[in-house]
Short mmCIF file of C-alpha atoms in Angstrom, two decimals:
data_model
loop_
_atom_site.label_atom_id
_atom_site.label_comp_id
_atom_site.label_asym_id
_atom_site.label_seq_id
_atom_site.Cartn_x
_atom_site.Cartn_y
_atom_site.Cartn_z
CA UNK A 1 -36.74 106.18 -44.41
CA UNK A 2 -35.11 103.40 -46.24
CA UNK A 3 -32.08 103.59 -43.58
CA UNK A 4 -34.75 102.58 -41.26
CA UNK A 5 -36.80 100.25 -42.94
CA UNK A 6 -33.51 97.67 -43.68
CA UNK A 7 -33.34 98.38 -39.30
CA UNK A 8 -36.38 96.78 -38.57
CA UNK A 9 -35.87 93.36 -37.70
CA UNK A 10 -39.30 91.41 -39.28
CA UNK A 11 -41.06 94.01 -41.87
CA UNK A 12 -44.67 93.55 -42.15
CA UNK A 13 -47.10 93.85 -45.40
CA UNK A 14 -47.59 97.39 -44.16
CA UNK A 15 -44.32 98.24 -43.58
CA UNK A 16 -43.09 97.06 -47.27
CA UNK A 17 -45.29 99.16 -48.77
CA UNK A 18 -44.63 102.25 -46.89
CA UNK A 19 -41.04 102.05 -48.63
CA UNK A 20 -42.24 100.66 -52.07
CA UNK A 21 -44.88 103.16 -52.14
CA UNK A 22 -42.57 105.91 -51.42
CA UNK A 23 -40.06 105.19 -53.83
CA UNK A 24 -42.80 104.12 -56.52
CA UNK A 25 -42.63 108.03 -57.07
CA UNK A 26 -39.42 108.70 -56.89
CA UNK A 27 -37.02 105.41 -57.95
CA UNK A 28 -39.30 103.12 -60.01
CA UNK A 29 -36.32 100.71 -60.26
CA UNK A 30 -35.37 100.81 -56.54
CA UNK A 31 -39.31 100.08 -56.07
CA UNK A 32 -39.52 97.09 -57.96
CA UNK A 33 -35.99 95.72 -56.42
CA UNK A 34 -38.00 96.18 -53.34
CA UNK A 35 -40.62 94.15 -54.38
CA UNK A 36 -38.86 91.22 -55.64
CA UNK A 37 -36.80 91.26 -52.12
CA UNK A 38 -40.16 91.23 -50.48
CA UNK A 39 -40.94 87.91 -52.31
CA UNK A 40 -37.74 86.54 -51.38
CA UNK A 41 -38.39 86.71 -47.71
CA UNK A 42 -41.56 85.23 -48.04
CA UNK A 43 -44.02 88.28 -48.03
CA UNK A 44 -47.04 88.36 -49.81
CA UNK A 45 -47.93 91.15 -51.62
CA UNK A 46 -51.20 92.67 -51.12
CA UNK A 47 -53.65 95.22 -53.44
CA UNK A 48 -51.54 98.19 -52.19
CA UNK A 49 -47.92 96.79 -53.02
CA UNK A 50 -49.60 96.66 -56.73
CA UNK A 51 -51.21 99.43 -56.69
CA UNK A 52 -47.32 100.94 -55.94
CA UNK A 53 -45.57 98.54 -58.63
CA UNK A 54 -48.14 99.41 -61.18
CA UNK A 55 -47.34 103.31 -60.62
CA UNK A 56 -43.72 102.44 -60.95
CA UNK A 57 -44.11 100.12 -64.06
CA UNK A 58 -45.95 103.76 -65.24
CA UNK A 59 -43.14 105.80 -64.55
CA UNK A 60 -40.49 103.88 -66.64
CA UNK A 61 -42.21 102.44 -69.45
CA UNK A 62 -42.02 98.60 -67.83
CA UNK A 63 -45.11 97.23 -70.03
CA UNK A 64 -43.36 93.49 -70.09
CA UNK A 65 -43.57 94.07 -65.83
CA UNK A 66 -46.55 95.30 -65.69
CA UNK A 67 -48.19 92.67 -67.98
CA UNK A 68 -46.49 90.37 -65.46
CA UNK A 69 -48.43 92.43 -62.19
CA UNK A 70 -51.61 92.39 -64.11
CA UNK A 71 -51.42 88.66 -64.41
CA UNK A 72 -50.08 87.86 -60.95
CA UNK A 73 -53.54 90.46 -59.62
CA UNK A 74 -55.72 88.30 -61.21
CA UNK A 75 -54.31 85.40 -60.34
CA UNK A 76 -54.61 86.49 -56.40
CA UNK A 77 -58.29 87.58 -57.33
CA UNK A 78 -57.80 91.14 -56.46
CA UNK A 79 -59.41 92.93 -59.10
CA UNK A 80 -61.30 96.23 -58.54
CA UNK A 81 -62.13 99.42 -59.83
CA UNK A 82 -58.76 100.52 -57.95
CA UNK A 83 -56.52 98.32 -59.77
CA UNK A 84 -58.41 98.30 -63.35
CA UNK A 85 -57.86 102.63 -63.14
CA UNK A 86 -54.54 101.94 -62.46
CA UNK A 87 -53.84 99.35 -65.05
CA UNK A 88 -55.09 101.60 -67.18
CA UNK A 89 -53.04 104.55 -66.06
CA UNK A 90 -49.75 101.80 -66.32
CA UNK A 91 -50.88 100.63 -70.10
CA UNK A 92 -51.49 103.99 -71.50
CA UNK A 93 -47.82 105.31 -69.96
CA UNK A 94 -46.22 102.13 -71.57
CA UNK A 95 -47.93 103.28 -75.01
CA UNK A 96 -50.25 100.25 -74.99
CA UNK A 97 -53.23 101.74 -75.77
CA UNK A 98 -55.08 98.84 -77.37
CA UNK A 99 -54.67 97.13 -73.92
CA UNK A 100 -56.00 100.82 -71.93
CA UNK A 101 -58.86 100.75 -73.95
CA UNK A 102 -59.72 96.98 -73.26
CA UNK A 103 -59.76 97.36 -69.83
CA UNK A 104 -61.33 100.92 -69.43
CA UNK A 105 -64.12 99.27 -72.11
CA UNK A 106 -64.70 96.26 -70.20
CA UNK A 107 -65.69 98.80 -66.90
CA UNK A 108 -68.95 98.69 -65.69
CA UNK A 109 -68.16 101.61 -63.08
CA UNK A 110 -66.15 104.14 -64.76
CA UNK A 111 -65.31 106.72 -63.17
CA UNK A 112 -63.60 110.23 -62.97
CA UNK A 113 -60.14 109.00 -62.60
CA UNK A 114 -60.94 105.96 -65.26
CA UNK A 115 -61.60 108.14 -68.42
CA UNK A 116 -58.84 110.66 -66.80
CA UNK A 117 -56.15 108.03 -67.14
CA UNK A 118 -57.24 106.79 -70.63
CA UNK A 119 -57.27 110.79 -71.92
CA UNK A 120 -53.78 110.96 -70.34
CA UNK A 121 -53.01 108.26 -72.27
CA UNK A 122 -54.49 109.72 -75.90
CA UNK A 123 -53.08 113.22 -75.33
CA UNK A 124 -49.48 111.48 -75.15
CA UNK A 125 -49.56 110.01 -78.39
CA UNK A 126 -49.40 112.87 -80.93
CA UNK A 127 -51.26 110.81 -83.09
CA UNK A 128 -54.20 109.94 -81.48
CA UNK A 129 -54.57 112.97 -79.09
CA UNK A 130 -57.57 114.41 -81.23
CA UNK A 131 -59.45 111.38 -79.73
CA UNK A 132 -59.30 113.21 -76.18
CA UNK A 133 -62.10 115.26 -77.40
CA UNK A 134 -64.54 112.33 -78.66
CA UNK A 135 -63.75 111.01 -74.60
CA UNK A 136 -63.95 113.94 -73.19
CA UNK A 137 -67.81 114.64 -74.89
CA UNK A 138 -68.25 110.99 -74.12
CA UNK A 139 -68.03 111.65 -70.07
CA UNK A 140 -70.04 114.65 -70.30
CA UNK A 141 -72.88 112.51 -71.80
CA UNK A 142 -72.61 110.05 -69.07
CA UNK A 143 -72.70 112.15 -66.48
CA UNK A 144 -69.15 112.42 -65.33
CA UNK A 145 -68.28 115.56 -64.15
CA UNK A 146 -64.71 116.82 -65.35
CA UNK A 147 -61.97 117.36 -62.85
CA UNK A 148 -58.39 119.24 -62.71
CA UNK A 149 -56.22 116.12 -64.38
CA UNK A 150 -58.90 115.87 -67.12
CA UNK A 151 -59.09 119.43 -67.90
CA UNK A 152 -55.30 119.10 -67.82
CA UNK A 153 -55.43 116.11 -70.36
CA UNK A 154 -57.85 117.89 -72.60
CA UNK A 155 -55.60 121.58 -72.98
CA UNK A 156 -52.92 119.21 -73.69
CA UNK A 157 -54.23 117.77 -76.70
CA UNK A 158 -55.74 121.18 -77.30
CA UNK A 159 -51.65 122.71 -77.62
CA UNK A 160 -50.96 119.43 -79.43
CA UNK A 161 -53.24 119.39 -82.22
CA UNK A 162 -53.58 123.93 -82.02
CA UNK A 163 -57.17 123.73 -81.81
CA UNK A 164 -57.83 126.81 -80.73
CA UNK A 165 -61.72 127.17 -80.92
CA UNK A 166 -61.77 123.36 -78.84
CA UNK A 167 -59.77 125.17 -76.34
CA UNK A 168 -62.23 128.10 -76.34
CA UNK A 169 -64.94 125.55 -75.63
CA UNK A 170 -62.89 124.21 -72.77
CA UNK A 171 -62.19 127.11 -71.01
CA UNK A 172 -65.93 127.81 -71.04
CA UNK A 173 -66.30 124.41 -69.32
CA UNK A 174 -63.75 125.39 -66.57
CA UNK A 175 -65.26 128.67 -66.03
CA UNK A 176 -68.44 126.92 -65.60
CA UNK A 177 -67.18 123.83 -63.16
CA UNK A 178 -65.41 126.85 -60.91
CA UNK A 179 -61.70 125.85 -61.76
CA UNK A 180 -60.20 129.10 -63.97
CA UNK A 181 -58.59 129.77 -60.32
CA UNK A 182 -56.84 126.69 -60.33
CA UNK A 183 -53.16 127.77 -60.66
CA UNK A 184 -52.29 124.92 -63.02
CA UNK A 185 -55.26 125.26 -65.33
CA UNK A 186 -55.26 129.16 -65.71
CA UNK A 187 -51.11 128.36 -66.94
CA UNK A 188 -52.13 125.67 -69.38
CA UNK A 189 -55.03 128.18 -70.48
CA UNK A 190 -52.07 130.64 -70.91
CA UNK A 191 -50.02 128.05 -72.95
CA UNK A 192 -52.79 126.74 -75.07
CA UNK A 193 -53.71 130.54 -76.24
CA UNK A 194 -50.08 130.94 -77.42
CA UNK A 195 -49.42 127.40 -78.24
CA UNK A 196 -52.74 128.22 -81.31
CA UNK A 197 -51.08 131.50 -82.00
CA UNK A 198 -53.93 133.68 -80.24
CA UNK A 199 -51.28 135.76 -78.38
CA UNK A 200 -54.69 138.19 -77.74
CA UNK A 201 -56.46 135.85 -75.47
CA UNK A 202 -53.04 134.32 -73.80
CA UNK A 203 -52.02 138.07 -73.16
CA UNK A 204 -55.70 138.52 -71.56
CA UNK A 205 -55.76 135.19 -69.64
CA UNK A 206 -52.68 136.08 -68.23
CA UNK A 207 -53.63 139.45 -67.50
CA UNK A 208 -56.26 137.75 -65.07
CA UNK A 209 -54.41 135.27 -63.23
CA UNK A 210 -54.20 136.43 -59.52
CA UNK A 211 -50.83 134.73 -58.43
CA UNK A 212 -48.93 134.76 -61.64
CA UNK A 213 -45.37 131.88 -61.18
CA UNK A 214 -42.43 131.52 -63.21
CA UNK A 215 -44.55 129.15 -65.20
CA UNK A 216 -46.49 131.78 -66.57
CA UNK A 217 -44.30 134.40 -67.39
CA UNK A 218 -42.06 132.01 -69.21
CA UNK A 219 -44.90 130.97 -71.13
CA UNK A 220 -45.35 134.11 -72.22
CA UNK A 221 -41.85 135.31 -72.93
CA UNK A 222 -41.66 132.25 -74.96
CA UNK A 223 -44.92 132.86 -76.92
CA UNK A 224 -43.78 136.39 -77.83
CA UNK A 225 -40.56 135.11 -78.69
CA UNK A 226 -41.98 132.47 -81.35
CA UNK A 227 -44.09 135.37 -83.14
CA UNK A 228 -41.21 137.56 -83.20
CA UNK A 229 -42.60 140.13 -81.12
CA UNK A 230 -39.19 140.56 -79.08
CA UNK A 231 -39.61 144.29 -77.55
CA UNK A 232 -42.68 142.72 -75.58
CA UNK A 233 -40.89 139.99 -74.11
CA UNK A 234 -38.34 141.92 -73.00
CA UNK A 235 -40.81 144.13 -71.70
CA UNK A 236 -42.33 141.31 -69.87
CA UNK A 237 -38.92 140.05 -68.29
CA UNK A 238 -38.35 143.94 -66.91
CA UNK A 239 -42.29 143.53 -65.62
CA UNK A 240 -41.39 139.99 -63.99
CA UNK A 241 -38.27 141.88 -61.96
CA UNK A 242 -40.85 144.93 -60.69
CA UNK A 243 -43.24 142.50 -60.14
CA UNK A 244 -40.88 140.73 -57.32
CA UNK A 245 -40.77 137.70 -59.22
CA UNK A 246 -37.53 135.96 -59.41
CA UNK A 247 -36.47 134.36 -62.68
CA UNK A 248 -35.26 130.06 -62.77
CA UNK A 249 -33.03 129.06 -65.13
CA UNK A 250 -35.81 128.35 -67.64
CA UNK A 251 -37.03 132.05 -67.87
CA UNK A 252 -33.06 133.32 -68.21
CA UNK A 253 -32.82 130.78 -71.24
CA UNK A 254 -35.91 131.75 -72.91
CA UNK A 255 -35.50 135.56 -72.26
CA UNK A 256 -31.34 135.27 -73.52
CA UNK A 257 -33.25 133.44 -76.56
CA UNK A 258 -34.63 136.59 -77.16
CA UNK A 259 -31.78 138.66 -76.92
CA UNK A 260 -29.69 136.33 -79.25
CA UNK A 261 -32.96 136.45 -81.84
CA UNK A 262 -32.32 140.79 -81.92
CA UNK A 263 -28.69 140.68 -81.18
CA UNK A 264 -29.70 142.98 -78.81
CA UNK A 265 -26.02 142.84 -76.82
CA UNK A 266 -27.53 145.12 -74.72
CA UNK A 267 -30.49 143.71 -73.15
CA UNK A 268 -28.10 140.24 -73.08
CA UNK A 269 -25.77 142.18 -70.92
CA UNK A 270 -28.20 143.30 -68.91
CA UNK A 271 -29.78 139.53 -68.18
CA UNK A 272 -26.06 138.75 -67.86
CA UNK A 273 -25.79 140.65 -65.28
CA UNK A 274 -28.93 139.84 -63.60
CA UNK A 275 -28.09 135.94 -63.70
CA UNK A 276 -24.30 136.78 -62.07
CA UNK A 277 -25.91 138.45 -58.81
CA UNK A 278 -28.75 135.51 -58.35
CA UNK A 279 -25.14 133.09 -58.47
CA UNK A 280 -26.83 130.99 -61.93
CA UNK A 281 -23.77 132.20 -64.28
CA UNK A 282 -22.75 128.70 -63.55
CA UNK A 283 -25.13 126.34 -64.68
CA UNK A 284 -24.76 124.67 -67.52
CA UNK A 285 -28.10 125.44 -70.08
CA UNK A 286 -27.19 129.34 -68.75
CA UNK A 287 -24.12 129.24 -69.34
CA UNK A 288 -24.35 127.30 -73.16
CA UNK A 289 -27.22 130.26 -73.37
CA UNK A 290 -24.90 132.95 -72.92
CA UNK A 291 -22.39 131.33 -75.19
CA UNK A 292 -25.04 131.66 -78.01
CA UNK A 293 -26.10 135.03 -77.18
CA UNK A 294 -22.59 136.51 -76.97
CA UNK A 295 -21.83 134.81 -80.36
CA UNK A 296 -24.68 135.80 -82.12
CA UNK A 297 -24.73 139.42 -80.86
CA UNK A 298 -21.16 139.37 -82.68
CA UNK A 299 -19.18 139.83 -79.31
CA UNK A 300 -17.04 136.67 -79.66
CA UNK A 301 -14.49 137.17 -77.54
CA UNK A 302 -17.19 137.01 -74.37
CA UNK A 303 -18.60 134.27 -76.15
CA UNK A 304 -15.28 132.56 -76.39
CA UNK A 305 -14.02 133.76 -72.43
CA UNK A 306 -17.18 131.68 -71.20
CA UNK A 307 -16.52 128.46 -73.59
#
């Protein structure tokens, strides 16, 4: 794409942020080199080159740049709902969230996506992320239904601060708003169970999910691995394998984790094995896994062979 944007001979507004946009997600740098070439050559940015900078300023922490796009917005009178959600979005990212919550305050028309962006903000900060729950009873009252990101926003803060009977409340919510399907949410359920130590309810929550990913298990292996319940994990990890599911790299750390906990050299040689025939034995977090595994299970010459 960018091969054949620096091809065309006279880019237009819309062509400029085609690229921008595109790399706003990807190469927040490369995006905002983009736009300063773009005001080099004369071409004036509109809402939606903004809109793109502002995402980019998000991605990297640029709160000195974005400051800078909020002031050149208002200078080009441009300001809407659009932009103020995304300023927003950009301040509470940067960690500004005295500036977040002037803007989302001053709003006459929040919306959805408005108090979303200013949770996402709150449930960043460890030490504000209780606050997530005085906003997130706040939209209720004013009519705002809650979506998928602000569910999202609101387990997170649940796992941060372990409250466990908030997250209970929550879960009723997304039961009632139709979203316990939602692949995303039932694995944050899943994590926010274990993360408050109710391995019960994360076992049963996972128990239900339809399409269980990698996600999921590991989040479970993980969980039983932290209350030093080791047989069930491994018992999980053989239940992944029957189950057809084939384990990343994170699930072969977590489960050789496990292994290096019960110096079980057994069950490590066994994962060992597993990770040589999927072709993994050479990545790097595997292999430093392995290293730790071997050496704790005592066998230090296979511990020293793959240093």
């Amino acid at each position: 794409a960018e091969e054949t944007f620096w091809k065309v001979p006279s880019p237009s507004i819309y062509t400029w942020n085609a690229i921008i946009s595109a790399q706003s997600s990807i190469d927040a740098n490369k995006a905002l080199g983009l736009y300063r070439k773009m005001y080099q050559v004369g071409v004036t940015p509109d809402l939606v080159t903004f809109l793109s900078i502002l995402k980019a300023c998000a991605l990297i922490g640029a709160l000195f740049k974005g400051r800078l796009i909020h002031d050149e917005v208002i200078r080009c009178g441009l300001i809407c709902r659009a932009f103020n959600n995304s300023l927003i979005d950009m301040y509470a990212k940067c960690g500004s969230l005295e500036d977040a919550l002037s803007i989302f305050d001053g709003l006459t028309d929040k919306n959805v996506v408005s108090w979303g962006a200013l949770m996402a903000g709150y449930a960043d900060c460890e030490c504000k992320c209780s606050l997530v729950f005085e906003l997130f009873e706040k939209m209720k009252e004013e009519g705002i239904e809650p979506n998928r990101p602000v569910f999202l926003c609101v387990l997170k803060a649940c796992c941060s601060t372990n409250h466990f009977i908030q997250g209970k409340c929550i879960h009723a919510d997304i039961i009632e708003f139709g979203l316990e399907s939602d692949i995303s949410l039932s694995n944050t359920l899943v994590n926010m169970y274990a993360s408050c130590g109710s391995l019960c309810d994360a076992h049963r929550m996972f128990n239900r999910l339809i399409k269980k990913n990698r996600v999921a298990w590991n989040v479970m292996v993980e969980a039983y691995d932290q209350e030093g319940q080791v047989e069930e994990a491994i018992q999980l990890y053989k239940r992944m394998q029957t189950e057809g599911i084939k384990p990343d790299r994170v699930n072969f750390v977590s489960i050789l984790k496990v292994c290096s906990c019960m110096a079980s050299l057994h069950q490590g040689k066994f994962v060992h094995s597993h990770i040589t025939h999927l072709g993994l034995d050479s990545e790097e977090f595997i292999r430093n896994a392995l290293i730790d595994m071997y050496a704790k299970c005592g066998t230090f010459p296979d511990a020293y062979n793959l240093f």
